[in-house]
XYZ file of N, CA and C in Angstrom:
321
model
N 23.966 7.825 -32.584
C 25.045 7.170 -31.885
C 26.089 6.620 -32.851
N 25.711 6.269 -34.050
C 26.668 5.732 -35.019
C 27.720 6.762 -35.410
N 27.351 8.017 -35.507
C 28.319 9.049 -35.853
C 29.390 9.146 -34.767
N 28.968 9.083 -33.520
C 29.919 9.113 -32.418
C 30.838 7.896 -32.455
N 30.271 6.736 -32.713
C 31.069 5.506 -32.806
C 32.056 5.581 -33.966
N 31.598 6.123 -35.089
C 32.484 6.263 -36.249
C 33.641 7.206 -35.940
N 33.350 8.298 -35.249
C 34.399 9.243 -34.868
C 35.401 8.602 -33.924
N 34.890 7.832 -32.978
C 35.765 7.158 -32.024
C 36.694 6.173 -32.740
N 36.150 5.425 -33.666
C 36.966 4.471 -34.436
C 38.000 5.203 -35.284
N 37.614 6.338 -35.846
C 38.550 7.115 -36.655
C 39.702 7.641 -35.802
N 39.399 8.131 -34.604
C 40.445 8.611 -33.707
C 41.369 7.471 -33.281
N 40.798 6.312 -33.005
C 41.612 5.162 -32.622
C 42.520 4.730 -33.766
N 42.004 4.748 -34.984
C 42.807 4.378 -36.147
C 43.930 5.381 -36.365
N 43.631 6.668 -36.201
C 44.669 7.701 -36.357
C 45.750 7.533 -35.294
N 45.340 7.278 -34.063
C 46.301 7.067 -32.989
C 47.212 5.888 -33.305
N 46.637 4.795 -33.790
C 47.431 3.612 -34.134
C 48.415 3.926 -35.258
N 47.974 4.654 -36.276
C 48.867 5.039 -37.385
C 49.996 5.937 -36.897
N 49.658 6.899 -36.039
C 50.671 7.819 -35.504
C 51.707 7.070 -34.671
N 51.259 6.141 -33.843
C 52.183 5.353 -33.023
C 53.084 4.474 -33.889
N 52.518 3.888 -34.921
C 53.320 3.059 -35.824
C 54.364 3.915 -36.542
N 53.979 5.098 -36.972
C 54.919 5.992 -37.652
C 56.026 6.419 -36.693
N 55.683 6.711 -35.454
C 56.679 7.095 -34.464
C 57.683 5.966 -34.233
N 57.185 4.741 -34.158
C 58.061 3.584 -33.989
C 58.995 3.443 -35.190
N 58.451 3.601 -36.379
C 59.267 3.481 -37.592
C 60.319 4.581 -37.677
N 59.956 5.804 -37.273
C 60.915 6.917 -37.277
C 62.053 6.620 -36.310
N 61.722 6.136 -35.115
C 62.767 5.823 -34.138
C 63.678 4.702 -34.635
N 63.094 3.669 -35.213
C 63.909 2.565 -35.720
C 64.823 3.041 -36.848
N 64.289 3.853 -37.756
C 65.109 4.376 -38.853
C 66.195 5.296 -38.310
N 65.835 6.150 -37.357
C 66.818 7.046 -36.741
C 67.954 6.250 -36.106
N 67.606 5.194 -35.406
C 68.613 4.381 -34.737
C 69.545 3.717 -35.742
N 68.990 3.252 -36.854
C 69.823 2.645 -37.897
C 70.758 3.692 -38.495
N 70.232 4.870 -38.777
C 71.057 5.948 -39.332
C 72.138 6.371 -38.340
N 71.791 6.419 -37.067
C 72.764 6.775 -36.038
C 73.846 5.711 -35.932
N 73.455 4.456 -36.022
C 74.431 3.371 -36.005
C 75.370 3.444 -37.192
N 74.830 3.795 -38.346
C 75.654 3.947 -39.545
C 76.631 5.100 -39.377
N 76.154 6.209 -38.820
C 77.020 7.365 -38.555
C 78.176 6.975 -37.635
N 77.856 6.278 -36.539
C 78.893 5.877 -35.580
C 79.870 4.892 -36.216
N 79.360 3.968 -37.005
C 80.223 2.978 -37.669
C 81.189 3.660 -38.624
N 80.713 4.668 -39.338
C 81.589 5.414 -40.241
C 82.675 6.140 -39.448
N 82.314 6.681 -38.303
C 83.305 7.356 -37.454
C 84.365 6.377 -36.956
N 83.960 5.104 -36.754
C 84.903 4.090 -36.280
C 85.692 3.460 -37.419
N 85.338 3.783 -38.667
C 86.057 3.252 -39.816
C 85.717 1.809 -40.144
N 84.490 1.381 -39.849
C 84.077 0.006 -40.142
C 83.780 -0.163 -41.625
N 83.956 -1.388 -42.131
C 83.634 -1.643 -43.533
C 82.117 -1.825 -43.673
N 81.658 -2.069 -44.903
C 80.216 -2.111 -45.187
C 79.484 -3.188 -44.378
N 80.032 -4.386 -44.317
C 79.376 -5.477 -43.585
C 79.356 -5.185 -42.084
N 80.456 -4.672 -41.568
C 80.521 -4.333 -40.145
C 79.577 -3.177 -39.817
N 79.465 -2.229 -40.753
C 78.563 -1.098 -40.561
C 77.125 -1.575 -40.457
N 76.729 -2.463 -41.335
C 75.368 -3.008 -41.313
C 75.095 -3.734 -39.995
N 76.034 -4.556 -39.569
C 75.875 -5.297 -38.314
C 75.826 -4.343 -37.122
N 76.666 -3.329 -37.151
C 76.694 -2.375 -36.040
C 75.386 -1.581 -35.985
N 74.888 -1.148 -37.139
C 73.623 -0.404 -37.176
C 72.494 -1.249 -36.584
N 72.476 -2.531 -36.886
C 71.456 -3.429 -36.316
C 71.625 -3.540 -34.809
N 72.857 -3.558 -34.346
C 73.085 -3.674 -32.898
C 72.621 -2.415 -32.165
N 72.716 -1.269 -32.816
C 72.233 -0.024 -32.210
C 70.709 -0.057 -32.117
N 70.059 -0.543 -33.159
C 68.601 -0.676 -33.126
C 68.195 -1.603 -31.982
N 68.906 -2.719 -31.821
C 68.610 -3.659 -30.736
C 68.860 -3.035 -29.371
N 69.881 -2.210 -29.262
C 70.222 -1.593 -27.978
C 69.103 -0.693 -27.474
N 68.319 -0.142 -28.383
C 67.246 0.758 -27.987
C 66.140 0.025 -27.236
N 66.081 -1.288 -27.362
C 65.040 -2.061 -26.693
C 65.417 -2.446 -25.264
N 66.624 -2.116 -24.822
C 67.073 -2.507 -23.487
C 66.315 -1.775 -22.391
N 66.053 -0.499 -22.577
C 65.308 0.280 -21.586
C 64.599 1.420 -22.288
N 63.641 2.014 -21.603
C 62.892 3.120 -22.188
C 63.804 4.338 -22.363
N 63.544 5.095 -23.405
C 64.332 6.301 -23.662
C 65.560 6.011 -24.505
N 66.372 7.034 -24.666
C 67.534 6.950 -25.543
C 68.839 6.721 -24.795
N 68.795 6.683 -23.476
C 70.020 6.578 -22.683
C 70.821 5.318 -22.995
N 70.131 4.206 -23.242
C 70.826 2.954 -23.543
C 71.627 3.064 -24.831
N 71.058 3.708 -25.833
C 71.776 3.883 -27.105
C 72.949 4.844 -26.960
N 72.734 5.927 -26.247
C 73.810 6.908 -26.060
C 74.996 6.245 -25.353
N 74.709 5.480 -24.304
C 75.786 4.781 -23.584
C 76.519 3.809 -24.499
N 75.757 3.048 -25.289
C 76.379 2.067 -26.184
C 77.284 2.760 -27.199
N 76.759 3.765 -27.869
C 77.525 4.437 -28.921
C 78.737 5.169 -28.323
N 78.539 5.839 -27.199
C 79.648 6.538 -26.553
C 80.740 5.547 -26.159
N 80.348 4.434 -25.581
C 81.321 3.410 -25.197
C 82.041 2.816 -26.389
N 81.289 2.531 -27.448
C 81.897 1.936 -28.642
C 82.846 2.906 -29.336
N 82.431 4.166 -29.460
C 83.307 5.159 -30.100
C 84.569 5.375 -29.272
N 84.411 5.459 -27.968
C 85.566 5.647 -27.089
C 86.513 4.457 -27.182
N 85.953 3.241 -27.183
C 86.782 2.037 -27.301
C 87.531 1.983 -28.626
N 86.927 2.559 -29.656
C 87.563 2.568 -30.975
C 88.564 3.709 -31.120
N 88.721 4.507 -30.074
C 89.692 5.596 -30.123
C 89.177 6.858 -30.790
N 87.857 6.957 -30.964
C 87.262 8.144 -31.571
C 86.926 9.125 -30.452
N 87.422 10.330 -30.586
C 87.153 11.350 -29.574
C 85.758 11.911 -29.788
N 84.918 11.786 -28.778
C 83.535 12.254 -28.855
C 83.016 12.480 -27.450
N 81.819 13.028 -27.380
C 81.159 13.179 -26.087
C 79.657 12.972 -26.269
N 78.961 12.946 -25.150
C 77.523 12.678 -25.178
C 76.766 13.734 -25.967
N 77.188 14.985 -25.859
C 76.509 16.076 -26.571
C 76.585 15.877 -28.087
N 77.730 15.446 -28.579
C 77.877 15.214 -30.018
C 76.963 14.082 -30.482
N 76.860 13.037 -29.676
C 75.996 11.912 -30.024
C 74.536 12.350 -30.032
N 74.143 13.124 -29.045
C 72.753 13.602 -28.993
C 72.438 14.534 -30.164
N 73.400 15.347 -30.559
C 73.220 16.217 -31.720
C 73.072 15.378 -32.993
N 73.900 14.359 -33.126
C 73.791 13.464 -34.282
C 72.456 12.732 -34.266
N 71.982 12.372 -33.077
C 70.701 11.682 -32.949
C 69.557 12.577 -33.427
N 69.592 13.853 -33.039
C 68.558 14.789 -33.483
C 68.564 14.945 -35.000
N 69.759 15.072 -35.574
C 69.868 15.226 -37.026
C 69.357 13.983 -37.737
N 69.674 12.801 -37.207
C 69.221 11.550 -37.831
C 67.718 11.362 -37.663
N 67.156 11.930 -36.606
C 65.710 11.858 -36.398
C 64.979 12.654 -37.483
N 65.488 13.835 -37.781
C 64.902 14.654 -38.845
C 65.039 13.938 -40.184
N 66.218 13.375 -40.429
C 66.465 12.659 -41.681
C 65.536 11.445 -41.806
N 65.359 10.712 -40.726
C 64.497 9.528 -40.741
C 63.052 9.928 -41.047
N 62.587 10.993 -40.413
C 61.211 11.449 -40.663
C 61.038 11.847 -42.129
N 62.025 12.553 -42.683
C 61.945 12.949 -44.099
C 61.918 11.724 -45.009
N 62.760 10.752 -44.712
C 62.793 9.543 -45.526
C 61.456 8.814 -45.489
N 60.889 8.674 -44.311
C 59.644 7.941 -44.176
C 58.460 8.720 -44.774
N 58.489 10.031 -44.688
C 57.411 10.820 -45.293
C 57.500 10.725 -46.821
N 58.718 10.590 -47.324
C 58.894 10.423 -48.775
C 58.388 9.085 -49.269
N 58.377 8.078 -48.397
C 57.891 6.747 -48.781
C 56.371 6.668 -48.751
N 55.736 7.535 -47.979
C 54.273 7.468 -47.810
C 53.521 7.867 -49.026
């Protein structure tokens, strides 16, 4: 019975590590996406940092990515930057890959 218990604990530990990594990838992706949007709006370094943090916070408003897409689309449009939802989603995918690479390099 101990072998079964050990396997169960190992699976639970792996699941916890995988979930933590997924959370970190999403948070990093959101920061990178916020930085991308801030650069498109022509913000300076301090404003870019603050904006990237606000994008990370926006992701906690509701499940999924819709809250972030709405925020970034609205902010870019308000800043006079021509964009659409498809471009933001494409940038999000690219930043997701970049975030995963960055975090795998840290491991």
